Short mmCIF file of C-alpha atoms and ligand atoms in Angstrom, two decimals:
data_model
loop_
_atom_site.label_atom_id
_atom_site.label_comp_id
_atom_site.label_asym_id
_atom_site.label_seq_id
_atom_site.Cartn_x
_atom_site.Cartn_y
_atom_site.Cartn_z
CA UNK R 466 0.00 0.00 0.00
CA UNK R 467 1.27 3.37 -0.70
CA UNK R 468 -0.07 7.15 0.85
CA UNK R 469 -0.05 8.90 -2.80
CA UNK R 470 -2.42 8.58 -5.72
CA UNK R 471 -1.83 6.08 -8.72
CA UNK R 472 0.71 7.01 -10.83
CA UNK R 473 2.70 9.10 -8.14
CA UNK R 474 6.38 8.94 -8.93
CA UNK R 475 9.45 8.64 -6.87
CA UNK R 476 11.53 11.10 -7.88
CA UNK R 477 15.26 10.69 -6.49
CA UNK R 478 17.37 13.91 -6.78
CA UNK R 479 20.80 13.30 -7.22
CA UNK R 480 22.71 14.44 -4.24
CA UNK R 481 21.84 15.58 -0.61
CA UNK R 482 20.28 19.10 -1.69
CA UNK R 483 17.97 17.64 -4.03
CA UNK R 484 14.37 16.80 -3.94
CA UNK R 485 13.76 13.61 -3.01
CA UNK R 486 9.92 13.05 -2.48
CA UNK R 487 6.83 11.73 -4.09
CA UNK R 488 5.15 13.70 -6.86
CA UNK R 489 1.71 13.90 -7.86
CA UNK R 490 0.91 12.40 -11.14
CA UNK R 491 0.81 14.02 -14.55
CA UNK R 492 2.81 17.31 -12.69
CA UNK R 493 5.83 19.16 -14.79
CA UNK R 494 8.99 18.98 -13.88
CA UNK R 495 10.48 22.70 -12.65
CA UNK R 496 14.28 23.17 -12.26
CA UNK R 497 15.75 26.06 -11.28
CA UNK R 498 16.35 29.39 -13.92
CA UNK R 499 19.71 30.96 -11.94
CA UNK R 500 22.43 29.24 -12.85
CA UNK R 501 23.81 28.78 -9.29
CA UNK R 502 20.81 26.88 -8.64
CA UNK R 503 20.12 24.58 -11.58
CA UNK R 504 24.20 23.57 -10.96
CA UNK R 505 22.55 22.47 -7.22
CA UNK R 506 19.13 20.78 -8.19
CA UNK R 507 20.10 17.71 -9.74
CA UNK R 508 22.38 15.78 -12.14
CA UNK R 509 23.53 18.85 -14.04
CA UNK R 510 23.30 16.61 -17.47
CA UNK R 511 19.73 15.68 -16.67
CA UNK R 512 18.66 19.12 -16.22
CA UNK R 513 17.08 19.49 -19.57
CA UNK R 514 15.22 15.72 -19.88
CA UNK R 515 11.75 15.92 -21.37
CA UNK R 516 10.77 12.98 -18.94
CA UNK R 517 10.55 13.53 -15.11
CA UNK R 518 13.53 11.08 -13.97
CA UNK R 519 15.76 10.67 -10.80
CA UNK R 520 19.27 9.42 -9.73
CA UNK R 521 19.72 5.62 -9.29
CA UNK R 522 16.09 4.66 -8.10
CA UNK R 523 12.81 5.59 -8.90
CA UNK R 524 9.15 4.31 -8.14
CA UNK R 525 5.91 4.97 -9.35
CA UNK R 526 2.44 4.10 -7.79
CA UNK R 527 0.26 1.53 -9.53
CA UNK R 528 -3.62 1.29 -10.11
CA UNK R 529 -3.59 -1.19 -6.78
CA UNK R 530 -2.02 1.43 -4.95
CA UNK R 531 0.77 -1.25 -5.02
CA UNK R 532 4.19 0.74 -5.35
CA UNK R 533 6.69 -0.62 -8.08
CA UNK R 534 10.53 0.52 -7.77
CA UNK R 535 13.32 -0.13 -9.74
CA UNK R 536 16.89 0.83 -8.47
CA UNK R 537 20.62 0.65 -9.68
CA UNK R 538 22.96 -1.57 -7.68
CA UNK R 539 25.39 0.67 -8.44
CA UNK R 540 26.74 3.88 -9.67
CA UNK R 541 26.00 6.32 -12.82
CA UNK R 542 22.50 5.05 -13.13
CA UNK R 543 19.79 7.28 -13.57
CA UNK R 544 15.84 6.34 -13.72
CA UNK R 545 12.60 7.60 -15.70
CA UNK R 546 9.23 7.66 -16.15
CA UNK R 547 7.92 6.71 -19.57
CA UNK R 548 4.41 6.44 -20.33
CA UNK R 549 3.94 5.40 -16.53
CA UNK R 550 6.39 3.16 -16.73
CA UNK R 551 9.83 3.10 -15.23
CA UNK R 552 13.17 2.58 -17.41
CA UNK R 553 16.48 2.42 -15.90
CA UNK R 554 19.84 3.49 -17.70
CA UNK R 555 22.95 2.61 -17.02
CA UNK R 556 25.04 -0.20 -17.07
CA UNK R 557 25.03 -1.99 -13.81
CA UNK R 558 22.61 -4.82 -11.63
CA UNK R 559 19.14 -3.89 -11.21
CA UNK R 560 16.66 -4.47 -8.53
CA UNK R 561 12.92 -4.14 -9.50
CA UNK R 562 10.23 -4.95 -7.16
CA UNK R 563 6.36 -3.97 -6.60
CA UNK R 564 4.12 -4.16 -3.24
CA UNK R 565 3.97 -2.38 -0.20
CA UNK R 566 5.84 0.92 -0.14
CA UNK R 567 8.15 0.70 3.07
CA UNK R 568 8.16 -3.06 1.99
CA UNK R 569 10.02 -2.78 -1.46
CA UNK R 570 12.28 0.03 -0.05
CA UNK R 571 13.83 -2.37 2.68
CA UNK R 572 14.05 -5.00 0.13
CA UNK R 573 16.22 -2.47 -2.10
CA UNK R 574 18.06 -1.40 0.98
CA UNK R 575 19.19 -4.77 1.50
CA UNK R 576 20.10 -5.53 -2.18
CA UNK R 577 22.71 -2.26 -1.69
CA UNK R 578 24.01 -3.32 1.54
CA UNK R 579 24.77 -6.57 -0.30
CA UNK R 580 26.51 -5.16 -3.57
CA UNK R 581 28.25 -1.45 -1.53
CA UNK R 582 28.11 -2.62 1.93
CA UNK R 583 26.69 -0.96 4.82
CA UNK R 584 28.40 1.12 8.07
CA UNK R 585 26.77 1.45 11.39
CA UNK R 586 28.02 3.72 14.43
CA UNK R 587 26.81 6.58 15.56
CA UNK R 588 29.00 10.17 15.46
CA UNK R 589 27.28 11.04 19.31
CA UNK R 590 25.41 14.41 19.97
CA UNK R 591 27.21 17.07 17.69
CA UNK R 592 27.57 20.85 17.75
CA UNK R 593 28.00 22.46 14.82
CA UNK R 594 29.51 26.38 14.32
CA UNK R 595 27.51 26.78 10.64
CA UNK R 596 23.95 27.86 11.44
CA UNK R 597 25.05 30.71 13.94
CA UNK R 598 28.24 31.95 13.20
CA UNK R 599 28.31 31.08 9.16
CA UNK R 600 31.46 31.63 7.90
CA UNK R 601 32.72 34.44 10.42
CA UNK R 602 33.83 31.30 12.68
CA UNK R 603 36.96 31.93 14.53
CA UNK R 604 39.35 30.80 17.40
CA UNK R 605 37.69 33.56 20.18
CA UNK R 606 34.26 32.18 18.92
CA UNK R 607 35.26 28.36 19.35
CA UNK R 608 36.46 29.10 22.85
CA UNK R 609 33.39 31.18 24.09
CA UNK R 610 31.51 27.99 22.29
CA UNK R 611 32.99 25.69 24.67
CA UNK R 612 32.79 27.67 27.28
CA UNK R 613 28.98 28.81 26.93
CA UNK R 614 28.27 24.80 26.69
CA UNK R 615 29.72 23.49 30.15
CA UNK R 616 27.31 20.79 31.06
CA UNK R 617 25.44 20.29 27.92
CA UNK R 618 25.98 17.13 26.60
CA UNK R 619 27.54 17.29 23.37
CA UNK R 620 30.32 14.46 21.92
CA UNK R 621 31.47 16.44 18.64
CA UNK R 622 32.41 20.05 18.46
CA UNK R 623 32.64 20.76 14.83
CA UNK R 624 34.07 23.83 13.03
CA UNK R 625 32.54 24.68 9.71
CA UNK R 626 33.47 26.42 6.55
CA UNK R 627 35.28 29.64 7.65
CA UNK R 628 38.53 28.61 9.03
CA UNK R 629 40.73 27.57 5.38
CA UNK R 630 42.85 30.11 3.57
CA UNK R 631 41.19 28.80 0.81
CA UNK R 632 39.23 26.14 -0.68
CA UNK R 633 42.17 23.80 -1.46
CA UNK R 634 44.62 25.36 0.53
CA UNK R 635 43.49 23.79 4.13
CA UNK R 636 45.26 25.58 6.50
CA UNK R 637 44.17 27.64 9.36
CA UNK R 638 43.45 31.21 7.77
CA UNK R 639 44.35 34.43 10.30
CA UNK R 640 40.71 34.10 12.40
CA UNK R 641 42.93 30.69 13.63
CA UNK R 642 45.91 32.69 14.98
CA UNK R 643 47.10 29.18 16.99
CA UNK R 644 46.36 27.04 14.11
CA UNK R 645 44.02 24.12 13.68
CA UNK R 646 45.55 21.46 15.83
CA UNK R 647 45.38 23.97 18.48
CA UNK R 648 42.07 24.48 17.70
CA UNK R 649 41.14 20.92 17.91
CA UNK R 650 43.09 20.94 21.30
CA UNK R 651 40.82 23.30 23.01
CA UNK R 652 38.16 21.58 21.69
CA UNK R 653 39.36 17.96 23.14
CA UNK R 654 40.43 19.34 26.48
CA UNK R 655 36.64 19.72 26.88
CA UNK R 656 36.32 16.12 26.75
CA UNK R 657 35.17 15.92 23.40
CA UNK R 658 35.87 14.86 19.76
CA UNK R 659 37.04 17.61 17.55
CA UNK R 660 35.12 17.82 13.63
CA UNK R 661 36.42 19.91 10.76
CA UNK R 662 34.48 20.80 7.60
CA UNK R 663 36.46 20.91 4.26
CA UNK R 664 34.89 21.40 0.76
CA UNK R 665 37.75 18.43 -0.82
CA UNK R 666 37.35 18.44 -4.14
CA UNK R 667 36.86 22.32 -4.61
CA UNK R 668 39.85 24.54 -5.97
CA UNK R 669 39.59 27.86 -5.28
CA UNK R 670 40.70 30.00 -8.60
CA UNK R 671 42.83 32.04 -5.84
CA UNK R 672 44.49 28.89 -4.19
CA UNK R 673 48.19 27.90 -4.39
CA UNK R 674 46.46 24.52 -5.38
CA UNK R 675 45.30 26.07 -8.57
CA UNK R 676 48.49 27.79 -9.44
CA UNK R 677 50.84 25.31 -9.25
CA UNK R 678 48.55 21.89 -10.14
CA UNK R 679 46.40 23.78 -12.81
CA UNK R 680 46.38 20.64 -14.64
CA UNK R 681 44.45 18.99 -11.55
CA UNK R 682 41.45 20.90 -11.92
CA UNK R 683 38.47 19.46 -14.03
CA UNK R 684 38.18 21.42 -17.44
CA UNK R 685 35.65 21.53 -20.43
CA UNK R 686 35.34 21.04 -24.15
CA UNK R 687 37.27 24.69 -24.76
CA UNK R 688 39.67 23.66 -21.60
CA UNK R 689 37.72 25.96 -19.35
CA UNK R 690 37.86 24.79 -15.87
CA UNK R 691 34.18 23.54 -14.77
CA UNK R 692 32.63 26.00 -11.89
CA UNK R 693 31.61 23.48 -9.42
CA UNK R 694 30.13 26.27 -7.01
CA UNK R 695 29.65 29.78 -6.84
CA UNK R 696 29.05 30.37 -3.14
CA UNK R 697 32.83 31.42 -2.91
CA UNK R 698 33.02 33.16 -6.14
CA UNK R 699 32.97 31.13 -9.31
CA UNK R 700 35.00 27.43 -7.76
CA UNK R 701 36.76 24.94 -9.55
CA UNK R 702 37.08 20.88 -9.00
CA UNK R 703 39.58 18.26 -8.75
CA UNK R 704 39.52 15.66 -11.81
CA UNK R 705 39.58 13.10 -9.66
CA UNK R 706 40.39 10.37 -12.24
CA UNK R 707 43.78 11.90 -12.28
CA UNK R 708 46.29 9.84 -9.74
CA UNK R 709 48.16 12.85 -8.75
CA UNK R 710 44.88 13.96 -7.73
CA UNK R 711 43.61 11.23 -5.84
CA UNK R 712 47.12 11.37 -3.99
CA UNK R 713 46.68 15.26 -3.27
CA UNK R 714 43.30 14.21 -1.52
CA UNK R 715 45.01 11.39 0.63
CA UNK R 716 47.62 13.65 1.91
CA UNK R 717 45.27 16.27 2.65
CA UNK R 718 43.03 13.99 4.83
CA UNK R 719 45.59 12.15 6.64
CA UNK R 720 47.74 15.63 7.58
CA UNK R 721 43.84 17.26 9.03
CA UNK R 722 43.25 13.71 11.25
CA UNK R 723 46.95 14.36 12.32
CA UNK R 724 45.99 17.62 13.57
CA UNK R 725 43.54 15.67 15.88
CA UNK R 726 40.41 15.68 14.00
CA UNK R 727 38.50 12.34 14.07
CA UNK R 728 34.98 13.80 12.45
CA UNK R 729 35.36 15.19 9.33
CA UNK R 730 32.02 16.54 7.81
CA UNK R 731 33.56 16.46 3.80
CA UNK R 732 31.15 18.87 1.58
CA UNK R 733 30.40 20.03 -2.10
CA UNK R 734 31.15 16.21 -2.69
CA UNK R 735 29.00 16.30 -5.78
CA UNK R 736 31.53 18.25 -7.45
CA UNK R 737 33.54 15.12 -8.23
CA UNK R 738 31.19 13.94 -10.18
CA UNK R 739 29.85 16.92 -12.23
CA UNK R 740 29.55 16.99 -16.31
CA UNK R 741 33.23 17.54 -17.61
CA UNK R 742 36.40 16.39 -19.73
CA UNK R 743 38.02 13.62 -17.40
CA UNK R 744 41.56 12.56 -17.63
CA UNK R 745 40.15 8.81 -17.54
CA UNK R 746 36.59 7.66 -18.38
CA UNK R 747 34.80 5.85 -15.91
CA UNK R 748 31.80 6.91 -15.19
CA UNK R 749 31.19 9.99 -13.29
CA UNK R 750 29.87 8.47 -9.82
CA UNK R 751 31.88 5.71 -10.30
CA UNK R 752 34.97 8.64 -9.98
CA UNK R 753 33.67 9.89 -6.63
CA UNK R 754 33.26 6.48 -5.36
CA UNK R 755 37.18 5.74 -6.51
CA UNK R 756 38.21 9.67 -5.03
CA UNK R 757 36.04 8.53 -1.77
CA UNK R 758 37.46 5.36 -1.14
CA UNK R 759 40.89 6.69 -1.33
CA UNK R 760 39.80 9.42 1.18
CA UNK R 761 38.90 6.63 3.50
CA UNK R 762 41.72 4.50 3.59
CA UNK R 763 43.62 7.82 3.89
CA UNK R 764 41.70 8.48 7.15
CA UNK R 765 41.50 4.73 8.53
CA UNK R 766 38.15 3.22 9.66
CA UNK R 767 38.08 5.07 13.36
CA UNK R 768 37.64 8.53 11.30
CA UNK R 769 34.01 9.48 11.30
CA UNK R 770 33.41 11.02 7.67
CA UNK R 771 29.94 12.64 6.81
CA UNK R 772 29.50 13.00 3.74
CA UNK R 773 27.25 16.11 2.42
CA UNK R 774 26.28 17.66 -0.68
CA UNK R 775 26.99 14.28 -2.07
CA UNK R 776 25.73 11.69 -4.72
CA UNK R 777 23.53 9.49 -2.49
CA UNK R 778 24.05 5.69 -3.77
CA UNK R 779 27.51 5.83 -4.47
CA UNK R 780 28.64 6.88 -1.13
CA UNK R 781 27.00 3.98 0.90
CA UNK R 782 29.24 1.81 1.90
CA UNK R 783 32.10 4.29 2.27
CA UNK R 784 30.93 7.37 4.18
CA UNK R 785 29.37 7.06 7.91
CA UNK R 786 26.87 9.67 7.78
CA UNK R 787 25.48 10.95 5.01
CA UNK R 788 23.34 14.41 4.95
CA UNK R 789 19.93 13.62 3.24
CA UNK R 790 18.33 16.50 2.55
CA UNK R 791 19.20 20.28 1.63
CA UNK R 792 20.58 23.01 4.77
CA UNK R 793 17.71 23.54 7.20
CA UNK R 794 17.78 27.55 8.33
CA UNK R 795 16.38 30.38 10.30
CA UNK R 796 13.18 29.90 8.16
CA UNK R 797 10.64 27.41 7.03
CA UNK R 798 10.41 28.24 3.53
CA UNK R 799 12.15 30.97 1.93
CA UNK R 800 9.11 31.04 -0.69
CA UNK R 801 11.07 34.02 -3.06
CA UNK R 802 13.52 30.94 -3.51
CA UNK R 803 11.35 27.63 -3.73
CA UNK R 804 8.39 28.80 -5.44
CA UNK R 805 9.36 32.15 -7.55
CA UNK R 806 12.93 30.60 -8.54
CA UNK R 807 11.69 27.26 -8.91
CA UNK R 808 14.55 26.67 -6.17
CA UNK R 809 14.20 23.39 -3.96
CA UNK R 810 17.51 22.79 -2.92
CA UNK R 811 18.58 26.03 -1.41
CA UNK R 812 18.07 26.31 2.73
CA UNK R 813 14.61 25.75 4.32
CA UNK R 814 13.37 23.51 7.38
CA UNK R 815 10.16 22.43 5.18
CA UNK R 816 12.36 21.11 2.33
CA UNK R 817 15.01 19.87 4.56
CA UNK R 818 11.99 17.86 5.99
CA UNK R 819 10.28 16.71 3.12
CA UNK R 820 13.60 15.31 1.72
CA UNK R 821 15.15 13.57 4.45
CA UNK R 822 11.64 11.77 4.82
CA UNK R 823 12.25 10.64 1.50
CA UNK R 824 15.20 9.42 2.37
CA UNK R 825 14.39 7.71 5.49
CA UNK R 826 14.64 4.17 3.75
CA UNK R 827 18.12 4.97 3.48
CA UNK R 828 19.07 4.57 7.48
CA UNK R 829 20.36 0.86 8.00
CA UNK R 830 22.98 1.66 5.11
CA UNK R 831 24.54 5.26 6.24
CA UNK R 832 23.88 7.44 9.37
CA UNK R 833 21.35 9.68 7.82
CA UNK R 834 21.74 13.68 8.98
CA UNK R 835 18.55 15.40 8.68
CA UNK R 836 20.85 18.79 9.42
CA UNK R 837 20.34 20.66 12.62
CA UNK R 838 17.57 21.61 15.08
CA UNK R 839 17.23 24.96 16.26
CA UNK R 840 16.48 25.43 20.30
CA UNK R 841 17.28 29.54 20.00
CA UNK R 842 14.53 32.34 19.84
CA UNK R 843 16.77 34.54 18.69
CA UNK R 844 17.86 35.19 15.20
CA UNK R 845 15.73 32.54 14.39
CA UNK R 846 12.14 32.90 12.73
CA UNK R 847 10.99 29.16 13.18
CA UNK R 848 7.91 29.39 15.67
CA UNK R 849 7.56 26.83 18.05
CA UNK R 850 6.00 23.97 16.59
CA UNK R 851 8.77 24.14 13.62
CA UNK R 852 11.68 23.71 16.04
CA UNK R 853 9.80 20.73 17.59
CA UNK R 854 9.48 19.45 14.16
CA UNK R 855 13.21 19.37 13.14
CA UNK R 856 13.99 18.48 16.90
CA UNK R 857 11.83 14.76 16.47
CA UNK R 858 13.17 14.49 12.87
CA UNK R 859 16.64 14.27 14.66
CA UNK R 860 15.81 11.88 17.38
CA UNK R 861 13.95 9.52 14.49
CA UNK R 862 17.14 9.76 12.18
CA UNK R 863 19.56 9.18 15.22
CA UNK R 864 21.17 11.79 14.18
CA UNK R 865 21.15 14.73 16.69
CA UNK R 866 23.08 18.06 15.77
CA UNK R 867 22.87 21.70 16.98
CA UNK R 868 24.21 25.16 16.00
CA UNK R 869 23.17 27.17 18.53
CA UNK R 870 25.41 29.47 20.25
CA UNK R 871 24.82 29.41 24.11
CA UNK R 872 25.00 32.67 24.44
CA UNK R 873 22.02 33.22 22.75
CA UNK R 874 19.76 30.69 25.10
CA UNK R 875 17.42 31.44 27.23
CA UNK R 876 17.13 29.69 30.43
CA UNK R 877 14.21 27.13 29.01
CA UNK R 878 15.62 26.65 25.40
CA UNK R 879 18.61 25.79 27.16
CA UNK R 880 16.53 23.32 29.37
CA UNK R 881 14.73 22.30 26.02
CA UNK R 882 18.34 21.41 24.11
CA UNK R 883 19.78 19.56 27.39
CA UNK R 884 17.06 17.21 27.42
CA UNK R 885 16.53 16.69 23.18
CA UNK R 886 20.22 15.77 23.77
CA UNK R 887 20.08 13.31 26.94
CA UNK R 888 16.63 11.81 25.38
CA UNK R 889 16.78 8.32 23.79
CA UNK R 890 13.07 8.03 22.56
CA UNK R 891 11.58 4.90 20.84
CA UNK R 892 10.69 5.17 17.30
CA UNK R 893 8.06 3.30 15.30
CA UNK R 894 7.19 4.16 12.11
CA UNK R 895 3.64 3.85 11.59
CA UNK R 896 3.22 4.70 7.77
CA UNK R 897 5.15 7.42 5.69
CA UNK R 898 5.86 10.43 7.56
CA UNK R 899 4.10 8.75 10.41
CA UNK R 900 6.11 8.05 13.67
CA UNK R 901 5.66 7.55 17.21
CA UNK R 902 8.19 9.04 19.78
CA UNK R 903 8.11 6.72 22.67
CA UNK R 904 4.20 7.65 23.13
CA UNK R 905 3.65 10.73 21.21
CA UNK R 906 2.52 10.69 17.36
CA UNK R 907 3.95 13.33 15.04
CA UNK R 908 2.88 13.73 11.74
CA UNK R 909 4.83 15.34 9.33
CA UNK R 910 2.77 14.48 6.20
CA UNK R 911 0.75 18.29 6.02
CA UNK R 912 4.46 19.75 5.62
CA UNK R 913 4.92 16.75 3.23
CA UNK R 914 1.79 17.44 1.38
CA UNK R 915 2.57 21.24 1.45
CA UNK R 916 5.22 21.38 -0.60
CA UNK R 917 4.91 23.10 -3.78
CA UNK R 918 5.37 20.69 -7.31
C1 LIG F 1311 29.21 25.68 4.35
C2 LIG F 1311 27.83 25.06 4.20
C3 LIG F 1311 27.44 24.19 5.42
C4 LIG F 1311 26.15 23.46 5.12
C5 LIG F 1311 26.31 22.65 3.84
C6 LIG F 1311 26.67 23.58 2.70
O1 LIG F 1311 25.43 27.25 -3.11
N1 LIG F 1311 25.37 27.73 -2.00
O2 LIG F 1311 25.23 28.97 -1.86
C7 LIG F 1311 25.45 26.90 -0.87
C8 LIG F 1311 25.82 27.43 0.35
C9 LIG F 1311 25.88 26.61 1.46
C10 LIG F 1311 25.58 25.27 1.35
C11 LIG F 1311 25.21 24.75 0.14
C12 LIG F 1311 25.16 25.55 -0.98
O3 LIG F 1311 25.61 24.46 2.47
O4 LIG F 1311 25.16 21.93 3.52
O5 LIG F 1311 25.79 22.60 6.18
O6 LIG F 1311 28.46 23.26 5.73
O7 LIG F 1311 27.87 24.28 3.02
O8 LIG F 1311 29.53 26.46 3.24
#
């Protein structure tokens, strides 16, 4: 049995910021019209497909309200609907099944922890310095951080984007006077684990990477580099078919966990496999998988790396955790962006919802991060009943993670993170977007349902 109408489809966006959610039948498909955006929505060669189509699985609702799936047991696969039917390209395994929805999602599930393998443990109760400082993160920050927290119960203090020279060139840039491993010091004298963010495959134009390995970068047909993002200024990326690439990328990640960094939250990881001219062919996702295998060896097995921004299939297996949806933020639905700009990957805690629910059948193969919840009033225009939704959404995912700067709490929202952190509800999942919290119900299928197609 399924919750959507015959001939619903399951459309699967292609990394973490994409859509991933049922559609109603017969709807068109809307991508983005900035170009910073359509680069984010999906598989940037599937952009202009006359037929609505998603990466590596797809399912469609039958007359019986029986739910048929078909899904790639592997990498560079991509799915569509035809004439309400679903055809699968790309040359690896399939798995095709019909009947009940959660049903033929497990079964897939356990087809890809057979072929990619599957990774359990659990990163702990993070804190992340993103969604409050952005990228104006520094050393005085970190320490008022750890010293605003005290008693609450966090096991990962992670710094975000904000703290590199530049994208490529990871060092500690001048808001790090002491340097990173200091940094991560501070951070374990608190009794906890230190996490970095780093953006990998990404070459700033400005780097010392780029000027002396401009051969490393990914280029074009005219030899143009490929912009991978523009959040920076116009980015580059690593071809990471290139050996001398791939060797850059283990040094890197062994020299950060040597600065005493054992969570690593590695971003912009679809940027590995974008659209380009690569030094050896083999298959776009099938490159990342290569460039994030040789990550993890560099980094051992005790290094927890979450992957984000990142083709979902091909990192099972190889990643720990695995963000699932696109950046929550200070609002529920930045409507300019999703509706006017046909924008659904950009930050928002109703799309960061409605994905990561899509993705739920994804949680006995990767930790899956449904991003942050939000236990601040201030600077922060979620009401009440939002924040409690992202706040069960991270106890059902397992995956708890805040960004709130202490400071900022009041005496009850600091009472109201302590005990989301200590809290071990049960889960059941009673139908899609249907769970019960040890003996409460929520019910996140009118945000589901909400969502503009
Ligand atoms: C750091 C952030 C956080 C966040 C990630 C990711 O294109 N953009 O403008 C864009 C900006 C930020 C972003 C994704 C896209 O978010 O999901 O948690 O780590 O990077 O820069």
């Amino acid at each position: 049995m399924a919750n959507h109408p015959p001939g619903s489809f399951f459309q699967h966006g292609w990394q973490s910021w994409n859509v991933a959610a049922w559609r109603p039948p017969r709807t068109p498909l809307r991508y983005p019209v900035v170009e910073a955006h359509r680069l984010q929505s999906t598989d940037p060669d599937h952009l202009d497909d006359p037929l609505p189509g998603g990466a590596t699985v797809g399912a469609i609702v039958l007359e019986n309200s029986d739910v048929e799936l078909l899904g790639a047991l592997g990498c560079d696969a991509w799915v569509t609907l035809d004439n309400g039917s679903l055809k699968g390209a790309g040359d690896c395994e399939w798995f095709r099944a019909s009947g009940d929805e959660r049903e033929v999602f497990a079964a897939y599930s356990a087809e890809l922890a057979r072929v990619l393998g599957a990774r359990s443990g659990n990163p702990g109760r993070v804190w992340c310095s993103w969604y409050s400082f952005y990228n104006t993160i520094s050393e005085q920050a970190l320490t008022g951080v750890l010293e605003g927290m005290a008693d609450l119960p966090f096991d990962v203090v992670q710094i975000d984007d904000g703290w590199q020279q530049a994208n490529g060139d990871w060092e500690a840039n001048a808001d790090f006077p002491a340097g990173m491993d200091e940094a991560a010091k501070r951070i374990r004298a608190t009794g906890r684990s230190a996490g970095l963010w780093l953006a990998p495959f990404i070459v700033a134009p400005t780097s010392r990477l780029f000027s002396n390995y401009p051969d490393m970068v990914l280029r074009d047909e005219h030899n143009e580099p490929v912009i991978a993002a523009y959040n920076w200024g116009p980015s580059y990326t690593l071809d990471v078919t290139r050996e001398d690439a791939r060797d850059w990328l283990a040094n890197e990640m062994a020299r950060v966990v040597n600065l005493g960094y054992d969570y690593l939250k590695l971003d912009f990881l679809y940027s590995a496999a974008l659209p380009g001219c690569y030094a050896n062919d083999m298959g776009r996702e099938a490159a990342y998988r290569l460039a994030s295998q040789v990550m993890r060896d560099a980094v051992g097995e005790d290094t927890y790396l979450l992957a984000c921004g990142a083709p979902i299939v091909p990192s099972v297996g190889i990643y720990d955790g695995l963000r699932v949806g696109p950046d929550v933020s200070e609002t529920w639905d930045n409507v300019d962006r999703t509706q006017h700009l046909a924008d659904r990957a950009g930050p928002g805690g109703a799309d960061a919802i409605t994905t990561t629910l899509g993705r739920y059948w994804l949680k006995d193969l990767i930790n899956i991060d449904p991003d942050i919840a939000y236990f601040r009033s201030r600077f922060c225009m979620l009401t009440g009943t939002q924040k409690r939704f992202l706040a069960d959404l991270a106890q059902i995912c397992r995956f708890k993670a805040n960004s709130d700067l202490p400071a900022w709490l009041l005496p009850d929202e600091r009472e109201r993170l302590k005990s989301f952190l200590t809290a071990e509800p049960s889960v059941e999942e009673l139908g899609s977007y249907r769970f019960k919290l040890d003996d409460r119900i929520v019910d996140f299928m009118p945000i589901v349902t909400s969502r503009p197609w």
